[in-house]
Short mmCIF file of C-alpha atoms and ligand atoms in Angstrom, two decimals:
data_model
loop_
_atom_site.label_atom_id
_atom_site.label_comp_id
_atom_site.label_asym_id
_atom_site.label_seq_id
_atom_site.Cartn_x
_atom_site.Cartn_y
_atom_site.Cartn_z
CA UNK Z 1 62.44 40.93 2.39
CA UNK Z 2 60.05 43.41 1.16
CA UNK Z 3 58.74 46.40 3.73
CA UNK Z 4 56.07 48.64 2.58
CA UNK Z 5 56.19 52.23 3.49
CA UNK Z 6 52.97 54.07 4.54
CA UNK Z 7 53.32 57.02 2.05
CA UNK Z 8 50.18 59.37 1.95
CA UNK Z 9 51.65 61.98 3.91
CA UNK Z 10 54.98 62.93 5.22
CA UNK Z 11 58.68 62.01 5.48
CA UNK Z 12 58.76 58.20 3.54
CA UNK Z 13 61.02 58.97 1.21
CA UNK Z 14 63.75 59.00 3.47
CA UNK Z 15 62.63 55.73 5.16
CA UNK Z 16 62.72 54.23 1.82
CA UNK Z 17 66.41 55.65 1.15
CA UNK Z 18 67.52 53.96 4.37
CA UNK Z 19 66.21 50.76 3.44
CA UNK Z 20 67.88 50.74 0.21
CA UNK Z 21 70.85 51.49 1.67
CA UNK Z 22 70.44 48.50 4.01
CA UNK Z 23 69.39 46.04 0.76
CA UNK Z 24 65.73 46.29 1.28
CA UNK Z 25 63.50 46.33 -0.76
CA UNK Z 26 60.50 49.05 -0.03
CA UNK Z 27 57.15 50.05 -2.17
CA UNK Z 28 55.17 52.56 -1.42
CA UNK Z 29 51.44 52.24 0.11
CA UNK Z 30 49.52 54.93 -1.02
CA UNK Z 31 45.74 52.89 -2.01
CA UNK Z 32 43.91 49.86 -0.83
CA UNK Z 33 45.03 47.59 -3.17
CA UNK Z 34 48.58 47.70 -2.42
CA UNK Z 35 47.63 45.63 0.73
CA UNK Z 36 46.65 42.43 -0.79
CA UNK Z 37 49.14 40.10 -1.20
CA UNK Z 38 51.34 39.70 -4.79
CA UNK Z 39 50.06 36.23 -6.26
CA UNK Z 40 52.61 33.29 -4.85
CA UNK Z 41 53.71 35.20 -2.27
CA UNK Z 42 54.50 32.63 0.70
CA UNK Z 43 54.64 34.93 3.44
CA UNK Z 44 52.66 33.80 6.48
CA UNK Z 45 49.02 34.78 6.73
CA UNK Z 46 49.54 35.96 3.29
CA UNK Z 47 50.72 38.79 4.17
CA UNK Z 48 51.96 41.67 1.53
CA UNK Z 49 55.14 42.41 3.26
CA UNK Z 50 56.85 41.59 5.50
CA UNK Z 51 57.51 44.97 7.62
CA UNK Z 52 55.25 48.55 8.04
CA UNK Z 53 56.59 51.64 8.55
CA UNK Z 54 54.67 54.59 9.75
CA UNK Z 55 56.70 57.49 9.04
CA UNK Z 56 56.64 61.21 10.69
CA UNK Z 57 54.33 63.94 9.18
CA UNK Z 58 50.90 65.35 10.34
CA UNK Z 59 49.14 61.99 12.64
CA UNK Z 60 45.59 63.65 12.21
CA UNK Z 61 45.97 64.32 8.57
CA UNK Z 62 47.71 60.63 8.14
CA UNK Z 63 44.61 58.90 10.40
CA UNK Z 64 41.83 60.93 8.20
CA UNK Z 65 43.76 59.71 4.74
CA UNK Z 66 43.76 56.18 5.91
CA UNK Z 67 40.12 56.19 6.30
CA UNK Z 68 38.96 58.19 3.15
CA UNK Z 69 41.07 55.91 1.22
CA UNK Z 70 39.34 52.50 3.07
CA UNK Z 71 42.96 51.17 4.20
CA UNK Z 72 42.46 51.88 7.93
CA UNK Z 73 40.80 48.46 8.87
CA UNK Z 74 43.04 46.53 6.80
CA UNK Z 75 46.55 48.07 8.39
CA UNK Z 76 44.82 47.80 11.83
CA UNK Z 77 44.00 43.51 10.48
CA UNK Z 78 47.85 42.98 9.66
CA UNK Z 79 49.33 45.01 12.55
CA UNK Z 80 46.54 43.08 15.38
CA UNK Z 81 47.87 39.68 13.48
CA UNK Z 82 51.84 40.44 14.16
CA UNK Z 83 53.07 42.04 10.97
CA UNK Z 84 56.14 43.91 12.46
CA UNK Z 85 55.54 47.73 12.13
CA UNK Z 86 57.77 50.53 13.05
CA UNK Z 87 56.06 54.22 13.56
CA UNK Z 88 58.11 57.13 14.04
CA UNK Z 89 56.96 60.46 15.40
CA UNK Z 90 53.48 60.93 13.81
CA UNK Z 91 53.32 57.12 13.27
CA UNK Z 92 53.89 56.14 17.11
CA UNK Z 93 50.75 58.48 17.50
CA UNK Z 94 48.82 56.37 15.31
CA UNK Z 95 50.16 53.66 17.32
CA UNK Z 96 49.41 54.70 20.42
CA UNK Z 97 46.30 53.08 22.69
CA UNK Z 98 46.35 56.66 24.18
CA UNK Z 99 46.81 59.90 23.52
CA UNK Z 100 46.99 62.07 26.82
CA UNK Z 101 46.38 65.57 24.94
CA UNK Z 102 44.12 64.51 22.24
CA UNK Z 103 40.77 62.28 22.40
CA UNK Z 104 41.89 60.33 18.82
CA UNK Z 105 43.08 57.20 18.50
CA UNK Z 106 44.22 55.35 15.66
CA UNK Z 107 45.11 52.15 15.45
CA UNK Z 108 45.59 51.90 19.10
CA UNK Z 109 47.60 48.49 19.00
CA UNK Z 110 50.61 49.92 21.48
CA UNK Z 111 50.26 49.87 25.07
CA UNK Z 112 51.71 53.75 26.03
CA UNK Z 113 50.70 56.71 26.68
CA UNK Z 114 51.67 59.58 23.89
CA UNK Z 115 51.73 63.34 24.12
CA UNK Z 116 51.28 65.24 21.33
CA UNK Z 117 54.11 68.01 20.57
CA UNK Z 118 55.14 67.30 23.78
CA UNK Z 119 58.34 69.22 23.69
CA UNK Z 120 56.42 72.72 23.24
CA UNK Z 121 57.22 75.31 20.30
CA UNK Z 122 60.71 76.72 22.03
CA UNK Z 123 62.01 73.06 21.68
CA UNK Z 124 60.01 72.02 19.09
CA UNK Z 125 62.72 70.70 17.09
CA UNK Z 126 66.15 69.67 18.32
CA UNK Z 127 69.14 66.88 17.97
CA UNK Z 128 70.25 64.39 20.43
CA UNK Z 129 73.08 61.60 20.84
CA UNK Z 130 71.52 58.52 23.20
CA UNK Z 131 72.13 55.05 23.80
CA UNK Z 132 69.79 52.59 22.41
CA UNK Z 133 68.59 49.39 24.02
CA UNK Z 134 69.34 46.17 21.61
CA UNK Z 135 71.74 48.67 19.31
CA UNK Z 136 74.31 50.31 21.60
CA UNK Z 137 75.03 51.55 25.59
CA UNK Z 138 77.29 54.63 24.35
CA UNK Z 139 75.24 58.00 23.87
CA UNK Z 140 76.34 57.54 20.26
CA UNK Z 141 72.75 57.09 18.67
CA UNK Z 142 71.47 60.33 16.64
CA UNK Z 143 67.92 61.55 17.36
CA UNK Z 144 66.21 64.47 15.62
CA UNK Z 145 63.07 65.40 17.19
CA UNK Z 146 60.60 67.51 15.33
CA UNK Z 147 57.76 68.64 16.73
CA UNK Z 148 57.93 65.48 18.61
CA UNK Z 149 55.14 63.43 20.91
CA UNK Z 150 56.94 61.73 24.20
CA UNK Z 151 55.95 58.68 25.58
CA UNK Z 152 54.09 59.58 29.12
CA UNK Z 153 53.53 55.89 30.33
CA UNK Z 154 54.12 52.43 29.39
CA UNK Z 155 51.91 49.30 29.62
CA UNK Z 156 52.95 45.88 30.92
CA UNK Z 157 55.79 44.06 28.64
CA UNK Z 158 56.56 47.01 26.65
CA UNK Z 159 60.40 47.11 26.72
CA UNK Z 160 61.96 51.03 26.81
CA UNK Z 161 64.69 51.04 24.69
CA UNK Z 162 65.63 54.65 24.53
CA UNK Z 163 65.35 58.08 27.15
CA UNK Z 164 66.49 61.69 26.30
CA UNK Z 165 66.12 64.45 29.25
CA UNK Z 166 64.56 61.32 31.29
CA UNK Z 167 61.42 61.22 28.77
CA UNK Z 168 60.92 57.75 26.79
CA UNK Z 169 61.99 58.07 22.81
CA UNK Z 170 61.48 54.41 21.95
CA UNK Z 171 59.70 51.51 23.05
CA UNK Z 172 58.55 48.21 21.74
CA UNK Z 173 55.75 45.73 22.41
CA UNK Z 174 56.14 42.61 20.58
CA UNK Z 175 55.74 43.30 16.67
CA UNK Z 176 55.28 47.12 17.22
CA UNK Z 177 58.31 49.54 17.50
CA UNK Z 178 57.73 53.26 18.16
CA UNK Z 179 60.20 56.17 18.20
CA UNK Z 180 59.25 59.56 19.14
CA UNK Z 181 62.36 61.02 16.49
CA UNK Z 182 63.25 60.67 13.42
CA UNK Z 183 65.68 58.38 12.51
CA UNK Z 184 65.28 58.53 8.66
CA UNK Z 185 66.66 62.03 8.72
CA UNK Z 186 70.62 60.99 9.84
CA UNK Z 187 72.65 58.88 8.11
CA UNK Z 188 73.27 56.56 10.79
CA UNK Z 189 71.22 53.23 9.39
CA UNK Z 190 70.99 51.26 13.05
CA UNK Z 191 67.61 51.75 14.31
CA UNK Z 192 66.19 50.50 10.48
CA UNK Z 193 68.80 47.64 10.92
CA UNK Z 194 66.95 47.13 14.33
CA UNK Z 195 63.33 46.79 13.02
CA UNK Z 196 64.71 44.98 9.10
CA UNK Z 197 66.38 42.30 12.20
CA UNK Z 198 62.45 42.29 14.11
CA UNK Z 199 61.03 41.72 10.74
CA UNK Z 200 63.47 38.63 10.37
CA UNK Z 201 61.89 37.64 13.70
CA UNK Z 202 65.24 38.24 15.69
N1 LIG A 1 53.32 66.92 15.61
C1 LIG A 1 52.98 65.86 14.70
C2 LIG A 1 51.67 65.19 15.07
O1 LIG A 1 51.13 65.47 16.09
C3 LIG A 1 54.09 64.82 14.65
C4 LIG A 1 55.34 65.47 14.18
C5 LIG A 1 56.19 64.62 13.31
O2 LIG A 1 55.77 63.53 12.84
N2 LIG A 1 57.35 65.13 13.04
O3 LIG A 1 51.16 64.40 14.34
#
């Protein structure tokens, strides 16, 4: 199991620390080439990994990057063909197939609706303790939000997994995973166990 981390702006490191923590092995994406495939690898389609994660950080500064350095089509290629991906923060706004505050889109592969900084610059950053569909029913999750986008609406077959203040946190839609928080930044390793188990195809 090998999951590449998108790491050309923003919080990866900590992604990566989780992983290893969980036994996983990460690299880091940070040019074009690190998308093609290592010779003999036998993952299906070819793929170069088996997982994606889109980590937190700036989402316009991340979406410019991924086109000056020619890697946006080829993400956008592996994503569209079912590579599991996980986006927190400013990666569920790259996920997003709309933004209601902002006319970008990115890759635009996840049926919802995102707001940008949703939460305002009073609550621009602050910690919560939810359930989690698929990890846990007890308000025992951690969630640090940071200048955080909210989920606004969800498309058909997109499965809520998590709500804080009666907002959505965290959704999925088949291969694609999006939090609004940042789990990287607690020690608490479930929600990576949760997308290393969707990259296992559980
Ligand atoms: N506010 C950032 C954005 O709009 C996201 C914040 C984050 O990733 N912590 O891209």
């Amino acid at each position: 199991m090998r999951v590449g981390v998108l790491a050309v702006q923003g919080a990866f490191i900590e992604h990566e620390q989780i992983l290893t923590k969980l036994g996983v092995e990460t690299f880091e994406i940070r040019q074009k080439s690190d998308l093609e495939a290592p010779a003999g690898s036998n993952r299906p389609s070819n793929r170069p990994f088996d997982g994606l994660i889109l980590p937190g950080g700036e989402s316009t500064v991340q979406g410019k990057l991924l086109r000056d350095l020619d890697m946006f089509e080829p993400l956008l290629r592996l994503i569209q063909d079912g590579l599991p991906v996980f986006g927190t923060c400013a990666g569920l706004i790259l996920l997003a197939e709309r933004l209601s505050n902002d006319g970008n889109v990115y890759f635009g592969t996840l049926p919802v609706t995102v707001r940008r900084n949703a939460y305002g610059r009073q609550l621009g950053s602050f910690f919560a303790e939810r359930a989690f569909r698929g990890i846990t029913d007890e308000a025992t999750v951690p969630m640090t939000f940071i200048r955080a986008p909210l989920i606004e609406k969800v498309g058909d077959g997109v499965e809520i997994l998590a709500e804080v203040k009666g907002e959505i946190v965290a959704a999925r839609y088949k291969n694609q995973l999006g939090i609004s928080f940042h789990p990287e930044l607690n020690e608490d390793t479930r929600i990576h166990q949760y997308f290393v188990d969707m990259c296992l195809g559980e």
